[in-house]
Short mmCIF file of C-alpha atoms in Angstrom, two decimals:
data_model
loop_
_atom_site.label_atom_id
_atom_site.label_comp_id
_atom_site.label_asym_id
_atom_site.label_seq_id
_atom_site.Cartn_x
_atom_site.Cartn_y
_atom_site.Cartn_z
CA MET Q 1 0.00 0.00 0.00
CA PHE Q 2 1.25 3.45 -0.94
CA LYS Q 3 -0.19 6.89 -0.35
CA ILE Q 4 0.60 9.49 -2.97
CA LYS Q 5 0.15 13.23 -2.43
CA VAL Q 6 0.10 15.26 -5.66
CA ASN Q 7 0.95 18.99 -5.57
CA GLU Q 8 0.28 19.01 -1.81
CA GLN Q 9 -3.45 18.92 -2.68
CA TYR Q 10 -4.67 15.56 -3.90
CA ASP Q 11 -4.32 12.29 -2.00
CA PHE Q 12 -4.44 8.85 -3.58
CA GLU Q 13 -3.99 5.33 -2.26
CA VAL Q 14 -2.43 2.70 -4.49
CA ARG Q 15 -2.57 -1.00 -3.61
CA SER Q 16 -1.87 -4.25 -5.36
CA GLU Q 17 -4.35 -7.09 -4.81
CA LYS Q 18 -4.41 -10.40 -6.63
CA GLY Q 19 -2.08 -9.08 -9.34
CA GLU Q 20 -4.25 -6.01 -9.98
CA VAL Q 21 -3.37 -2.38 -9.21
CA LEU Q 22 -6.08 -0.48 -7.33
CA LEU Q 23 -6.29 3.33 -7.19
CA ASP Q 24 -8.49 4.40 -4.27
CA GLY Q 25 -10.01 0.91 -4.32
CA GLU Q 26 -10.87 0.92 -8.04
CA PRO Q 27 -8.99 -1.13 -10.66
CA LEU Q 28 -6.50 0.96 -12.64
CA ARG Q 29 -6.12 -0.08 -16.26
CA LEU Q 30 -3.23 1.52 -18.13
CA ASP Q 31 -1.22 0.68 -21.23
CA ILE Q 32 2.31 1.96 -20.67
CA TYR Q 33 5.00 2.16 -23.34
CA GLN Q 34 8.50 3.15 -22.20
CA ILE Q 35 10.16 5.54 -24.67
CA ASN Q 36 13.45 5.87 -22.79
CA LYS Q 37 14.72 5.71 -19.19
CA ASN Q 38 12.56 8.66 -17.99
CA SER Q 39 9.84 9.01 -20.68
CA PHE Q 40 6.66 7.04 -21.15
CA ASN Q 41 3.54 7.05 -23.31
CA ILE Q 42 0.45 6.10 -21.33
CA LEU Q 43 -2.99 5.13 -22.65
CA HIS Q 44 -5.87 5.47 -20.20
CA GLN Q 45 -9.55 5.34 -21.21
CA ASN Q 46 -8.65 5.85 -24.89
CA ARG Q 47 -6.62 9.00 -24.13
CA SER Q 48 -2.86 9.29 -24.68
CA TYR Q 49 -0.50 10.96 -22.19
CA ASN Q 50 3.21 11.69 -22.49
CA ALA Q 51 4.88 11.39 -19.10
CA GLU Q 52 8.46 12.28 -18.21
CA LEU Q 53 10.21 11.84 -14.88
CA VAL Q 54 11.77 15.27 -14.29
CA GLU Q 55 13.23 14.84 -10.81
CA PHE Q 56 13.46 11.95 -8.34
CA ASP Q 57 14.68 11.99 -4.72
CA LYS Q 58 14.80 8.45 -3.37
CA ASN Q 59 15.63 9.50 0.21
CA ALA Q 60 12.83 12.06 0.48
CA LYS Q 61 10.48 9.81 -1.53
CA THR Q 62 9.49 12.67 -3.83
CA CYS Q 63 9.42 13.18 -7.58
CA SER Q 64 8.33 15.63 -10.24
CA VAL Q 65 6.60 14.31 -13.35
CA ARG Q 66 5.69 16.21 -16.51
CA VAL Q 67 2.45 14.90 -18.00
CA ASN Q 68 1.89 16.48 -21.42
CA SER Q 69 2.83 20.08 -20.52
CA ASN Q 70 1.90 20.08 -16.81
CA ILE Q 71 4.37 19.33 -13.99
CA TYR Q 72 3.14 17.44 -10.94
CA THR Q 73 5.09 17.11 -7.69
CA MET Q 74 4.43 13.91 -5.79
CA SER Q 75 5.39 12.56 -2.39
CA LEU Q 76 5.06 8.90 -1.56
CA THR Q 77 4.59 7.11 1.75
CA ASP Q 78 4.24 3.41 2.45
CA GLN Q 79 2.86 1.48 5.43
CA PHE Q 80 6.18 1.81 7.28
CA ASP Q 81 6.19 5.60 6.90
CA GLU Q 82 2.61 5.66 8.19
CA LEU Q 83 3.59 3.55 11.22
CA LEU Q 84 6.56 5.81 12.02
CA HIS Q 85 4.25 8.84 11.76
CA ARG Q 86 1.72 7.28 14.17
CA LEU Q 87 4.55 6.50 16.61
CA GLY Q 88 5.90 10.07 16.34
CA MET Q 89 9.19 8.87 14.88
CA ASP Q 90 8.88 10.36 11.38
CA ASN Q 91 11.16 13.38 11.90
CA LEU Q 92 14.24 11.52 13.14
CA SER Q 93 16.14 12.30 9.93
CA THR Q 94 16.22 15.99 10.83
CA LEU Q 95 18.91 15.41 13.42
CA LYS Q 96 19.68 18.37 15.71
CA VAL Q 97 23.23 18.19 17.01
CA SER Q 98 24.57 20.76 19.46
CA GLU Q 99 28.10 19.47 20.07
CA LEU Q 100 30.71 16.98 18.95
CA LYS Q 101 32.33 14.88 21.67
CA ALA Q 102 35.50 12.84 21.40
CA PRO Q 103 34.55 9.24 20.57
CA MET Q 104 37.77 8.00 22.24
CA PRO Q 105 40.82 9.37 24.04
CA GLY Q 106 43.47 10.64 21.66
CA LEU Q 107 45.58 13.42 20.27
CA VAL Q 108 44.16 16.11 17.97
CA LEU Q 109 46.36 16.20 14.87
CA LYS Q 110 44.47 18.70 12.74
CA VAL Q 111 41.28 20.77 12.87
CA LEU Q 112 39.76 20.99 9.38
CA VAL Q 113 36.98 23.58 10.02
CA LYS Q 114 36.74 27.16 11.26
CA GLU Q 115 34.27 28.88 13.57
CA GLY Q 116 31.24 30.18 11.68
CA GLU Q 117 31.69 27.65 8.86
CA GLU Q 118 28.66 25.80 7.47
CA VAL Q 119 29.34 22.07 7.32
CA LYS Q 120 27.34 19.37 5.52
CA LYS Q 121 26.63 15.95 7.01
CA GLY Q 122 29.60 13.63 6.47
CA ALA Q 123 32.14 16.43 5.94
CA ASN Q 124 35.54 16.05 7.64
CA LEU Q 125 35.83 18.05 10.89
CA LEU Q 126 39.14 16.98 12.43
CA ILE Q 127 41.78 14.27 12.57
CA LEU Q 128 42.16 12.46 15.90
CA GLU Q 129 45.04 10.06 16.57
CA ALA Q 130 44.14 7.17 18.83
CA MET Q 131 46.16 3.97 19.36
CA LYS Q 132 48.63 5.11 16.65
CA MET Q 133 45.84 5.37 14.07
CA GLU Q 134 44.58 8.54 12.43
CA ASN Q 135 40.77 8.82 12.61
CA ILE Q 136 38.90 11.35 10.51
CA ILE Q 137 35.95 12.62 12.55
CA LYS Q 138 33.01 13.56 10.34
CA SER Q 139 30.00 15.82 10.85
CA PRO Q 140 26.91 13.93 12.10
CA ALA Q 141 24.50 16.44 10.46
CA ASP Q 142 24.29 19.70 8.50
CA VAL Q 143 25.58 22.22 11.06
CA ILE Q 144 27.25 25.57 11.61
CA VAL Q 145 30.43 25.54 13.72
CA LYS Q 146 29.84 27.87 16.68
CA SER Q 147 33.07 27.33 18.58
CA ILE Q 148 36.06 25.01 18.52
CA LYS Q 149 37.16 23.85 21.98
CA ILE Q 150 40.35 22.05 20.93
CA ASN Q 151 43.58 22.85 19.07
CA PRO Q 152 46.07 20.71 17.17
CA SER Q 153 48.34 18.76 19.58
CA ASP Q 154 45.66 18.82 22.36
CA LYS Q 155 45.05 15.55 24.18
CA VAL Q 156 41.34 14.75 24.58
CA GLU Q 157 39.47 12.30 26.77
CA LYS Q 158 36.49 10.21 25.71
CA ASN Q 159 33.27 12.34 25.65
CA GLN Q 160 35.19 15.61 25.92
CA VAL Q 161 33.41 18.38 23.95
CA MET Q 162 35.56 19.28 20.96
CA ILE Q 163 33.23 21.40 18.78
CA VAL Q 164 30.01 23.28 19.61
CA PHE Q 165 27.45 23.79 16.85
CA ALA Q 166 24.96 26.64 16.42
#
């Protein structure tokens, strides 16, 4: 079961039962011809439609589709998304991080960011030497560096605050 919201206005439910696709509980009969990777010709109730996938974001479960000359923006949710929403766990991907703590005791070799810098999730923040290995510490979320509490050649203890984010 999928729920599709089109242009933030129209809601549809799509299910598959006994090999048949149902749209809001009614059988959906389409003839689809794929022109190329992102373009299709669709016949529905003796009418022809040209559809092109304009944009697709797998992580956000959104897409934009041009049908003839109109563009439609769609968001998709499945039964798992619905369950997470009911449990209040649907916004966990918007992680709010206020500080970066040392994951282990070690020696700061290099700080790769500056105060006030905007940093994307996964970007390198600093290099920490621990047990004779260099560890690149990465950003856990999209953040802005508010203050840096360590300097190169500083020794840090586990859970010591190294960087504060705005």
